[in-house]
Coordinates of C-alpha atoms and ligand atoms in Angstrom, one line a residue:
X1 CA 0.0 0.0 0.0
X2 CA 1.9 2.8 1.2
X3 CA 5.2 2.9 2.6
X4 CA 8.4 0.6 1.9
X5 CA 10.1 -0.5 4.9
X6 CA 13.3 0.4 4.6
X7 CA 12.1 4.1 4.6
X8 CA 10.7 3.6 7.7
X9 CA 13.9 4.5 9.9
X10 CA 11.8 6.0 12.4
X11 CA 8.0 6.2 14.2
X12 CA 8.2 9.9 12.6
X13 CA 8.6 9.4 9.1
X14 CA 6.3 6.7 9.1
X15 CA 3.5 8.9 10.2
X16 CA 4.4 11.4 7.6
X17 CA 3.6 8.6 5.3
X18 CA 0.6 7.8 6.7
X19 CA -0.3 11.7 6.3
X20 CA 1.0 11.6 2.7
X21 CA -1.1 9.0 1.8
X22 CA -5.0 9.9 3.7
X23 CA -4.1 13.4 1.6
X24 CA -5.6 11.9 -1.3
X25 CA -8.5 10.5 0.5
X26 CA -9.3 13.9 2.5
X27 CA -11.5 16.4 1.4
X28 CA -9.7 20.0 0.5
X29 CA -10.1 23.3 0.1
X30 CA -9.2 26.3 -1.4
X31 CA -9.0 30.0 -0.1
X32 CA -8.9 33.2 -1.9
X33 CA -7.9 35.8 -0.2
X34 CA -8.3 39.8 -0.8
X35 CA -7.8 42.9 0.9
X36 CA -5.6 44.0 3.8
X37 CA -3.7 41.1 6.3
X38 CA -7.2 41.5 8.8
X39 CA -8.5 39.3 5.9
X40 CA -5.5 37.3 5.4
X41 CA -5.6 36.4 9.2
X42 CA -9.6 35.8 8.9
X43 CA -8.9 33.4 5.9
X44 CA -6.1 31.1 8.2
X45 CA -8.9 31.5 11.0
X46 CA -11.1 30.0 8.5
X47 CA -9.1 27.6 7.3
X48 CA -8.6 26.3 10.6
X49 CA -12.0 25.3 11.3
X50 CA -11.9 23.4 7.8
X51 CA -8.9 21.5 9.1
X52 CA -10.3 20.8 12.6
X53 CA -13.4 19.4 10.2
X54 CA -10.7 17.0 8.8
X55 CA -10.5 19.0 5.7
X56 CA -6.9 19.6 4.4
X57 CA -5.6 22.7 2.6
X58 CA -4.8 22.8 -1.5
X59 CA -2.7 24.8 -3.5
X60 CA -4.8 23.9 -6.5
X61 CA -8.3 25.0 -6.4
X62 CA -9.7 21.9 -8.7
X63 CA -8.9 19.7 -6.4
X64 CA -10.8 21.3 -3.8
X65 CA -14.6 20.1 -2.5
X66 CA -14.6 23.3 -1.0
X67 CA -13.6 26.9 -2.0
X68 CA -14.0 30.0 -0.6
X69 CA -13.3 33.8 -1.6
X70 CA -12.9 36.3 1.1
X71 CA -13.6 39.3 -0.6
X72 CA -12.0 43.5 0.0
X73 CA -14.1 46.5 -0.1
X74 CA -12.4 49.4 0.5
X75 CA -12.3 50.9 -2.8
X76 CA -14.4 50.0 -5.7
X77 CA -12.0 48.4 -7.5
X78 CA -11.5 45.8 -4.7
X79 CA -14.9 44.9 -4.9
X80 CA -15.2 44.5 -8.8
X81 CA -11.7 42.4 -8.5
X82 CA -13.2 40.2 -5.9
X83 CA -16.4 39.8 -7.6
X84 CA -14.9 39.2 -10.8
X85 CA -13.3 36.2 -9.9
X86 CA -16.3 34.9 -8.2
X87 CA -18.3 35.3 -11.5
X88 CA -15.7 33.1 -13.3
X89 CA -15.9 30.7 -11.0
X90 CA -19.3 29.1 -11.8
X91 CA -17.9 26.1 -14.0
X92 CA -15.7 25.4 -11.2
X93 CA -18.9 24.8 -9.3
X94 CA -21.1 23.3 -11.4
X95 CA -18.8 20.6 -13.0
X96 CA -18.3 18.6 -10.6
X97 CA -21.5 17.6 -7.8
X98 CA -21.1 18.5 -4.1
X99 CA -18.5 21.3 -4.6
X100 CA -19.3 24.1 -2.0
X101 CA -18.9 27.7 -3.0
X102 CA -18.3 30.2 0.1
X103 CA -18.1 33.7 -0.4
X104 CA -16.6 36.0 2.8
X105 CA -14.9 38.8 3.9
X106 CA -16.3 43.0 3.9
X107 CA -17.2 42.8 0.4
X108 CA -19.8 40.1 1.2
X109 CA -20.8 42.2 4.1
X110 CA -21.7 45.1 1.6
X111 CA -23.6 43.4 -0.6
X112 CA -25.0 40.7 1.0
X113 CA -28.5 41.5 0.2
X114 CA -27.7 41.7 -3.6
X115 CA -25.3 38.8 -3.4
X116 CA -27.4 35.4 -3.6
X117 CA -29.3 37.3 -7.2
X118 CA -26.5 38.5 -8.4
X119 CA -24.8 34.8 -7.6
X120 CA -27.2 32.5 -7.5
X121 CA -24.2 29.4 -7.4
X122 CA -23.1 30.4 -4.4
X123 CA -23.8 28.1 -1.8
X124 CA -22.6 30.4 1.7
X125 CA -22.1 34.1 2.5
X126 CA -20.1 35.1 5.7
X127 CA -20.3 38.7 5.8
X128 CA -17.1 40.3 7.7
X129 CA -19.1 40.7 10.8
X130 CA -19.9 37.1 11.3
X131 CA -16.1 35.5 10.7
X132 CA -15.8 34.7 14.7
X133 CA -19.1 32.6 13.6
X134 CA -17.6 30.8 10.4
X135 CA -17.1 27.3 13.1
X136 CA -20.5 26.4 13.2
X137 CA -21.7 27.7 10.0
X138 CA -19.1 25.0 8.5
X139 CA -20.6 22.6 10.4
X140 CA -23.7 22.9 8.9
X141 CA -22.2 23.2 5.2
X142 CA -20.7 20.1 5.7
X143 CA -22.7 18.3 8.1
X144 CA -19.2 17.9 10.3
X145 CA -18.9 18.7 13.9
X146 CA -15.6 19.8 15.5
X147 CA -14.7 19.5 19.4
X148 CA -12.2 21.7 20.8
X149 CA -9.8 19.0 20.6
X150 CA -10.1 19.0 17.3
X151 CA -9.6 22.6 17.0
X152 CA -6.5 22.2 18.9
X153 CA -5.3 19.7 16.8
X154 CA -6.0 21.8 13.2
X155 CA -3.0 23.8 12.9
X156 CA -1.0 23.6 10.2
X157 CA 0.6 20.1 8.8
X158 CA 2.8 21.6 6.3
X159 CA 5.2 24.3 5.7
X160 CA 7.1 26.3 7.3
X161 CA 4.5 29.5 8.9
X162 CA 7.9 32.1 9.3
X163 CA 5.8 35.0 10.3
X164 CA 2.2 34.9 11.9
X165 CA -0.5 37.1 12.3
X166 CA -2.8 37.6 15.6
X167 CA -6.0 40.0 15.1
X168 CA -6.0 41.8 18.9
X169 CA -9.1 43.9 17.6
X170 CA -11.7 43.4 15.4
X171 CA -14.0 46.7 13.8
X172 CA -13.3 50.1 14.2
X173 CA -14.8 53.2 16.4
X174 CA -13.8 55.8 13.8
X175 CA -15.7 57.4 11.4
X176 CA -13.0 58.9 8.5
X177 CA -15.6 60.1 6.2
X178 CA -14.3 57.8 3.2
X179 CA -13.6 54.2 4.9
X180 CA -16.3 51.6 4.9
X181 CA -14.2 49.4 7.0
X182 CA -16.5 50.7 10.1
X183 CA -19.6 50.2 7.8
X184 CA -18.6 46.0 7.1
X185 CA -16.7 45.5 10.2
X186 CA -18.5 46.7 13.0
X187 CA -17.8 48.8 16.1
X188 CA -14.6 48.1 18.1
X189 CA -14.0 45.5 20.3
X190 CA -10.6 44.3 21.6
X191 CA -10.0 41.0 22.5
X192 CA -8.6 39.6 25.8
X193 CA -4.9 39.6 26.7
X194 CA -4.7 36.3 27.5
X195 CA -6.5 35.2 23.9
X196 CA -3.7 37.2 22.3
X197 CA -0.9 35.7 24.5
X198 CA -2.7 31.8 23.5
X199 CA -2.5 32.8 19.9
X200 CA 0.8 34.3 19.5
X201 CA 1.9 30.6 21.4
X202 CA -0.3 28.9 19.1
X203 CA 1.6 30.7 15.9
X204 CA 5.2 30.2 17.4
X205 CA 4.2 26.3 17.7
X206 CA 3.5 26.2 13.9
X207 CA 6.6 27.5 12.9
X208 CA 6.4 31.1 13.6
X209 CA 8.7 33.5 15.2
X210 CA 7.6 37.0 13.9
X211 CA 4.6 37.9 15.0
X212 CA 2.2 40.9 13.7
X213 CA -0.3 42.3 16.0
X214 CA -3.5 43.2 13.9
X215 CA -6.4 45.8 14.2
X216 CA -7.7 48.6 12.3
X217 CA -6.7 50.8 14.9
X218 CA -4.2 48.6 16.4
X219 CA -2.1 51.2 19.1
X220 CA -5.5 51.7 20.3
X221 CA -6.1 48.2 22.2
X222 CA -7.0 48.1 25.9
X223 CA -8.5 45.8 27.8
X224 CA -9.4 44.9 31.8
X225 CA -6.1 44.7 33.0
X226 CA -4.8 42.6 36.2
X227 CA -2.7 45.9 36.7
X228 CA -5.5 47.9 38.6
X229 CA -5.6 50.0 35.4
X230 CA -6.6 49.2 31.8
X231 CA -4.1 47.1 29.7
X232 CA -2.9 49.2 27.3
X233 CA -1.4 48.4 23.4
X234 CA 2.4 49.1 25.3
X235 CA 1.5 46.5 27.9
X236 CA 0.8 44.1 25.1
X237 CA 3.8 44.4 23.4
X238 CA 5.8 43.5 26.5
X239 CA 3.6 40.8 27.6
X240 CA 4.1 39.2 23.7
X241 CA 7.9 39.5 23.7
X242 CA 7.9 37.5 26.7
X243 CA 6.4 34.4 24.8
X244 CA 9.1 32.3 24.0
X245 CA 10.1 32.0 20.8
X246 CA 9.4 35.6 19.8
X247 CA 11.7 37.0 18.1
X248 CA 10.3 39.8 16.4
X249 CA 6.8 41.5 17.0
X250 CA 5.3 44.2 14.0
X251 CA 2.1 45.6 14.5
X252 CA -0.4 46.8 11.6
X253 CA -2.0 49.7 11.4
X254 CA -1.3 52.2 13.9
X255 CA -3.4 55.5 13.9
X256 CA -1.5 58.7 14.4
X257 CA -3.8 59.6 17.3
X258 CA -2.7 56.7 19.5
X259 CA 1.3 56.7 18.7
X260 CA 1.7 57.6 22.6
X261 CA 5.2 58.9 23.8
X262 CA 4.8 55.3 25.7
X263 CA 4.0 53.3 22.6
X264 CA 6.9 55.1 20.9
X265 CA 9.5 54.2 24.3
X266 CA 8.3 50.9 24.3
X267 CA 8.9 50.0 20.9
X268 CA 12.2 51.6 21.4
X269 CA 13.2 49.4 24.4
X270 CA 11.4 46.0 23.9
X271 CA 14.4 44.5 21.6
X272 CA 11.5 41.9 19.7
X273 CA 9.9 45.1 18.2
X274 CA 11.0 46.0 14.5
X275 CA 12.0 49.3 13.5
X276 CA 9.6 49.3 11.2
X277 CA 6.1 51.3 11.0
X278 CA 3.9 51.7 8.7
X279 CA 1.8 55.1 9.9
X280 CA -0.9 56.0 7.8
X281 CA -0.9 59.6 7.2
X282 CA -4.0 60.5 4.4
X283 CA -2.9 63.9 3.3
X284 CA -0.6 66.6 4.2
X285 CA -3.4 69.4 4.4
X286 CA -5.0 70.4 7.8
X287 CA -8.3 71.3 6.0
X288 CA -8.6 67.8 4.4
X289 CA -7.5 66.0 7.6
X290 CA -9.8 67.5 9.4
X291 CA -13.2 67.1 6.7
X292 CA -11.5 63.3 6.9
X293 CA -12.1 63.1 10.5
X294 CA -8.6 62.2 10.9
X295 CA -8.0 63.7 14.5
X296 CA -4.7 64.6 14.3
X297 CA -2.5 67.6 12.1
X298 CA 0.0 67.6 9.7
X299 CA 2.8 69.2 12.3
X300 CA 1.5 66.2 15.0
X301 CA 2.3 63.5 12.4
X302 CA 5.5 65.4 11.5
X303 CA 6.4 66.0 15.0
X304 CA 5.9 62.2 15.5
X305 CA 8.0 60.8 12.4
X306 CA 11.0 63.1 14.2
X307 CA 10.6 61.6 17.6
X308 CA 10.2 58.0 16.3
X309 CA 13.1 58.4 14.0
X310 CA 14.8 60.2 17.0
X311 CA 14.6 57.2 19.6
X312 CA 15.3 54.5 16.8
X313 CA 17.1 55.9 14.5
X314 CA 17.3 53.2 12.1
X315 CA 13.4 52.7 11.6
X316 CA 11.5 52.8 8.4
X317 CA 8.6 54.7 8.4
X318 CA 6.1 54.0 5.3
X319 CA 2.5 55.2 5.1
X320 CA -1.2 55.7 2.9
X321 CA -1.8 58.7 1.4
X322 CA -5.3 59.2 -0.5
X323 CA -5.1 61.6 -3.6
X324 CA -8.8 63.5 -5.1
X325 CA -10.3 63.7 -2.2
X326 CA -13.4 65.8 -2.5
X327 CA -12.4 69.4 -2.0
X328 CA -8.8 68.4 -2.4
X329 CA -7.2 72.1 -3.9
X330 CA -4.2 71.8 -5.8
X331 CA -2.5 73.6 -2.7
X332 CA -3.7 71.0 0.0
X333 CA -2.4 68.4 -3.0
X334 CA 1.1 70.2 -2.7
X335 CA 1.3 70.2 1.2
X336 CA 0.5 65.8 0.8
X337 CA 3.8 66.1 -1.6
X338 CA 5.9 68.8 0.8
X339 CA 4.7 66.5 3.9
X340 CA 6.1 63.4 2.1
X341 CA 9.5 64.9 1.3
X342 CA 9.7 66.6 5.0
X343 CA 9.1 63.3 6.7
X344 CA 11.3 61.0 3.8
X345 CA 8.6 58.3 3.9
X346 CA 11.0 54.8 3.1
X347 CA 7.9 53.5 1.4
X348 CA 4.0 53.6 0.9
X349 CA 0.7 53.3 -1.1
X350 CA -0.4 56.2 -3.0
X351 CA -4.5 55.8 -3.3
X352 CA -6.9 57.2 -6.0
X353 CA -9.5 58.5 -4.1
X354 CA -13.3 56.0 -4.5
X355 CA -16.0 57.3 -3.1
X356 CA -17.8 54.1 -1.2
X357 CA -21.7 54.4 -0.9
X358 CA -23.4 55.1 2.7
X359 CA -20.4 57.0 4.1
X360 CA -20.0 60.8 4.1
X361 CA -17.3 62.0 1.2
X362 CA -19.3 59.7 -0.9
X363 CA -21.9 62.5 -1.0
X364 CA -19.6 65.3 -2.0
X365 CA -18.0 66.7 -5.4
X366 CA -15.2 64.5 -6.3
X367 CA -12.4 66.2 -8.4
X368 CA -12.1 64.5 -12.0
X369 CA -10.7 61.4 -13.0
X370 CA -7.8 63.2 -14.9
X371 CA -6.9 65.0 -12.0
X372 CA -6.8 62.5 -9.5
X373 CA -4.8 60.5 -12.4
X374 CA -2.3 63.2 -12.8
X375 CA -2.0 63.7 -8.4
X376 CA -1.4 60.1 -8.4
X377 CA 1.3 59.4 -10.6
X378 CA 3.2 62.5 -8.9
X379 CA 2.8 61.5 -5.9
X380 CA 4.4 57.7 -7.0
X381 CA 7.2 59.7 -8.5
X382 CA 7.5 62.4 -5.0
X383 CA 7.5 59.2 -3.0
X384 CA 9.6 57.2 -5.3
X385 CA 12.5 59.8 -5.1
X386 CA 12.3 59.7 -0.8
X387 CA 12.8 55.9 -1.1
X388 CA 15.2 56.1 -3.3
X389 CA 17.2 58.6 -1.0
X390 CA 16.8 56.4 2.1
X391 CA 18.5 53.1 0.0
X392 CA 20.9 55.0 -0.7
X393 CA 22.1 55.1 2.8
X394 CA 21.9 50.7 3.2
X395 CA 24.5 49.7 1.0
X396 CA 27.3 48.1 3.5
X397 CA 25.4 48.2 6.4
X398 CA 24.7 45.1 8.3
X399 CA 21.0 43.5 8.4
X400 CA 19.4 40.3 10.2
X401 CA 17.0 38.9 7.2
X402 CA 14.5 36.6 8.7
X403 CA 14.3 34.1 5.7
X404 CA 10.9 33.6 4.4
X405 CA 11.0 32.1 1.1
X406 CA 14.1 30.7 -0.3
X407 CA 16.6 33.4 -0.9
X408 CA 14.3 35.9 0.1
X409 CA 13.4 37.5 3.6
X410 CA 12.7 40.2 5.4
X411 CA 15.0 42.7 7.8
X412 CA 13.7 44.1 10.9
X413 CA 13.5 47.4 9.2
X414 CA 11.0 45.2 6.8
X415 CA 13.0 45.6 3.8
X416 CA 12.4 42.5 1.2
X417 CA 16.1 40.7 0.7
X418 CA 17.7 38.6 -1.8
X419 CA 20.1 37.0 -0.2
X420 CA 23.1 34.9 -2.0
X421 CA 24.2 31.4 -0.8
X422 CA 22.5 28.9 1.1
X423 CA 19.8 29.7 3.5
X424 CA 16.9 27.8 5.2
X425 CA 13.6 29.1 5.7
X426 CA 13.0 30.3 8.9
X427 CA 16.7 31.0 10.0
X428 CA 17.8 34.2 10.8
X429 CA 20.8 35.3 8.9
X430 CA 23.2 38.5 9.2
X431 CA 23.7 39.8 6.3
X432 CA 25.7 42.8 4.5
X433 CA 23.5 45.1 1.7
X434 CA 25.4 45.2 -1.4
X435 CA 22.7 46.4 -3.8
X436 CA 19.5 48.8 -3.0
X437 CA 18.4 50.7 -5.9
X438 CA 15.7 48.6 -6.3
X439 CA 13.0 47.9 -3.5
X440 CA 14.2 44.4 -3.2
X441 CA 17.7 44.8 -1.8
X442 CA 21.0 42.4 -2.4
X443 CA 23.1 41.2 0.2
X444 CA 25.9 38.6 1.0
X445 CA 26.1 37.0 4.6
X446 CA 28.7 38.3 6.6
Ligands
SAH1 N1 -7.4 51.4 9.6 C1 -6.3 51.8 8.8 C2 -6.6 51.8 7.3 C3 -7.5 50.7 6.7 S1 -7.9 50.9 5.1 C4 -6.0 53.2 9.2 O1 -6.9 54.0 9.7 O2 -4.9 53.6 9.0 C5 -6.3 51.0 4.3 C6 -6.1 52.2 3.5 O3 -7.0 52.3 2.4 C7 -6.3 53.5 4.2 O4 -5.1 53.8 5.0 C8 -6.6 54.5 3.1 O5 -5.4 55.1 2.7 C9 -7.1 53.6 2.0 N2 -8.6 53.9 1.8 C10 -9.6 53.7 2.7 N3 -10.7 54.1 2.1 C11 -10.5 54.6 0.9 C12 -11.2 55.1 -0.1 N4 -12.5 55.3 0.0 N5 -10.6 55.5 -1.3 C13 -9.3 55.4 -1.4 N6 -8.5 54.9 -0.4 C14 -9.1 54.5 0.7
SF4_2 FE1 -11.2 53.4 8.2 FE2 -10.4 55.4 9.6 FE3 -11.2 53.2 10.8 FE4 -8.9 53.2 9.5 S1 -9.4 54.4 11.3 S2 -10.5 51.7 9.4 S3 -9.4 54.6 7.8 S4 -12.5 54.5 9.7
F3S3 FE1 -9.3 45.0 4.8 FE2 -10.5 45.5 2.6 FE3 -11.9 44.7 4.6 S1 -8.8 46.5 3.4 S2 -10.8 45.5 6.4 S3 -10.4 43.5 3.6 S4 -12.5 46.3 3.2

């Protein structure tokens, strides 16, 4: 049947075997994932309940009995990408019986009234609000109950999971007049320090030793603390660098508002968190900031990137900006560009402005499409030229590239690394930059 016995040298490799073999005997399934790393984290979530439902994962989506697409909404064109696939993917489901089509995520939030007309084939919705619910819904898809045993036992039997991500908040209490994230995720709500603590353990035991914190509003976490105060998101970064096996802790995303002089020492002193941030700013101009709802000013954000930059003074700093918002002048569009040179952003994502139904901008004058066109690719070039500047500085300095996949990794500055010889996923390697004018830097290991 399976195995030959001289291969079997130990109980171990036997059972892999055994694995090997029931693999093409199990059911699988496929995921699709869109949108920001909150989705990315939802869909492993997701995929764990399949697993603990004895369901095994597939690279290869015609092999899967199940698929499912978790879909992004935060600009129109997220949607339509999303939506676009699931449209295409009606042969999948009809040509073979049984096949389950799931569709997930904010974009199924959105529509989810429209959705079952618009795609009659597919067989279950999860809007964005209801993921924490996916466990039992998949147990009545597929008519499989899971114990918590079995839940424990469905992590991951394959590869090599180098960095995890651990959601510490789900939702969002803000109300930036062009985001539907609030609209398809819900209010806040922040989940329990010693949840986070389990799941950053549960992540280092697959594999993992860099972990990302994730929330819309991540900086912004509390919760009932044990110290006769409120936990706060500086608590949690010391109480996560004490798992062991941590190496490295990111965090994704930060609001301006809640980068505390506290956050900002403690990310300075705990030696598991990466110089790295990624700071969304929006727009350089006051007046926009404020019709944005952004709660903060263009000389706070400023005055932050100095005092981050200040207490680690090798830390990238990368952001969001949104060009064509309504009301955006020319002027405000030039204070974006000035504010992106002042602060010598190391990276970023340059967004055309797309007005999403039901929230506030949505129902103001947007400039044209030219316009926003022409803002855009100048602002690409503005920001192309401050990332370029900051490279120039890396060449013969020394990195440790956490190796991801296989010559590639990632420095704790988050810089994407080719580097030559022979390296293992997973290890971490020092190395020297040799090349960075491109975003993917060269090095050697020293
Ligand atoms: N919670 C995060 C952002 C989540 S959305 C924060 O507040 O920083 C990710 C990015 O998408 C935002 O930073 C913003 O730059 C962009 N974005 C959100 N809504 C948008 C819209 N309607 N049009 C264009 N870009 C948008
Ligand atoms: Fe959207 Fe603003 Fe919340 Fe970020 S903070 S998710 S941009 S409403
Ligand atoms: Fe993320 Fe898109 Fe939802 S950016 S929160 S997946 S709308």
């Amino acid at each position: 049947m399976i195995a030959q016995p001289p291969l079997l040298t130990q109980e171990g490799s036997f059972r892999v075997l055994l694995i090997t073999y029931n693999r093409h005997l199990m059911q699988k399934f496929y995921i699709r994932t869109f949108g920001c790393q909150m989705n990315v984290a939802d869909s492993n979530e997701m995929g764990r309940h399949l697993k603990a439902r004895g369901l095994v994962e597939t690279e290869d989506p015609e092999e899967a009995s199940v698929l499912l697409v978790n879909t992004c909404t935060v600009r129109q064109h997220a949607e339509d990408v999303a939506f676009s696939e699931l449209g295409r993917l009606r042969p999948w489901k009809t040509r073979k019986p049984g096949r389950k089509l799931v569709v997930t995520g904010c974009a199924a939030e959105r529509t989810k009234q429209s959705l079952r007309g618009r795609f009659p084939f597919v067989d279950l919705v999860v809007g964005a609000k209801a993921i924490e619910d996916f466990g039992q819904m998949a147990e009545r898809l597929l008519a499989k109950r899971a114990t918590d045993e079995d839940l424990d036992y469905a992590i991951p039997s394959m590869g090599h999971q180098v960095s995890g991500f651990v959601t510490i908040m789900r939702g969002c209490n803000y109300s930036c007049t062009y985001c539907i994230v609030p609209y398809v995720r819900g209010r806040e709500s922040y989940h329990p320090m010693e949840q986070i603590l389990g799941e950053v353990r549960d992540r280092v035991n697959e594999g993992a030793s860099e972990i990302t914190l994730l929330g819309q509003t991540v900086n912004s976490y509390h919760s009932d603390g044990s110290k006769g105060r409120d936990t706060d998101f500086a608590d949690l970064l010391e109480e996560v660098a004490k798992v062991d096996g941590v190496d490295r802790i990111r965090f994704m995303s930060p609001h301006p508002y809640y980068m505390t002089d506290r956050v900002i020492e403690t990310m300075a002193g705990v030696p598991q968190v990466c110089e790295a941030l990624h700071l969304p700013v929006q727009s350089g101009s006051n007046r926009v900031l404020k019709t944005m709802m952004r709660t903060y000013t263009r000389e706070h954000y400023i005055g932050l990137a100095e005092k981050m930059r200040k207490a680690m003074p090798d830390m990238t700093l990368s952001t969001d900006v949104i060009v064509g918002f309504p009301g955006e002048t020319d002027a405000e569009f030039r204070e974006t560009l000035s504010l992106i040179r002042e602060t010598q952003f190391d990276w970023g994502y340059i967004f055309k402005y797309s007005p999403r139904e039901g929230t506030p901008a949505a129902e103001m004058e947007c400039p044209p499409l030219e316009l926003i066109e022409e803002r855009h690719q100048e602002c690409l070039a503005v920001l192309e030229e401050t990332g370029a500047g900051r490279r120039a500085r890396l060449p013969g300095t020394v990195h440790e590239v956490l190796i991801e996949d296989g010559n590639f990794g990632r420095s704790r500055s988050n810089h994407k690394i080719r580097v030559q010889g022979d390296v293992v996923t997973g290890e971490i390697v020092r190395v020297k930059i040799t090349a960075a004018e491109r975003a993917t830097l060269q090095a050697v290991p020293v």
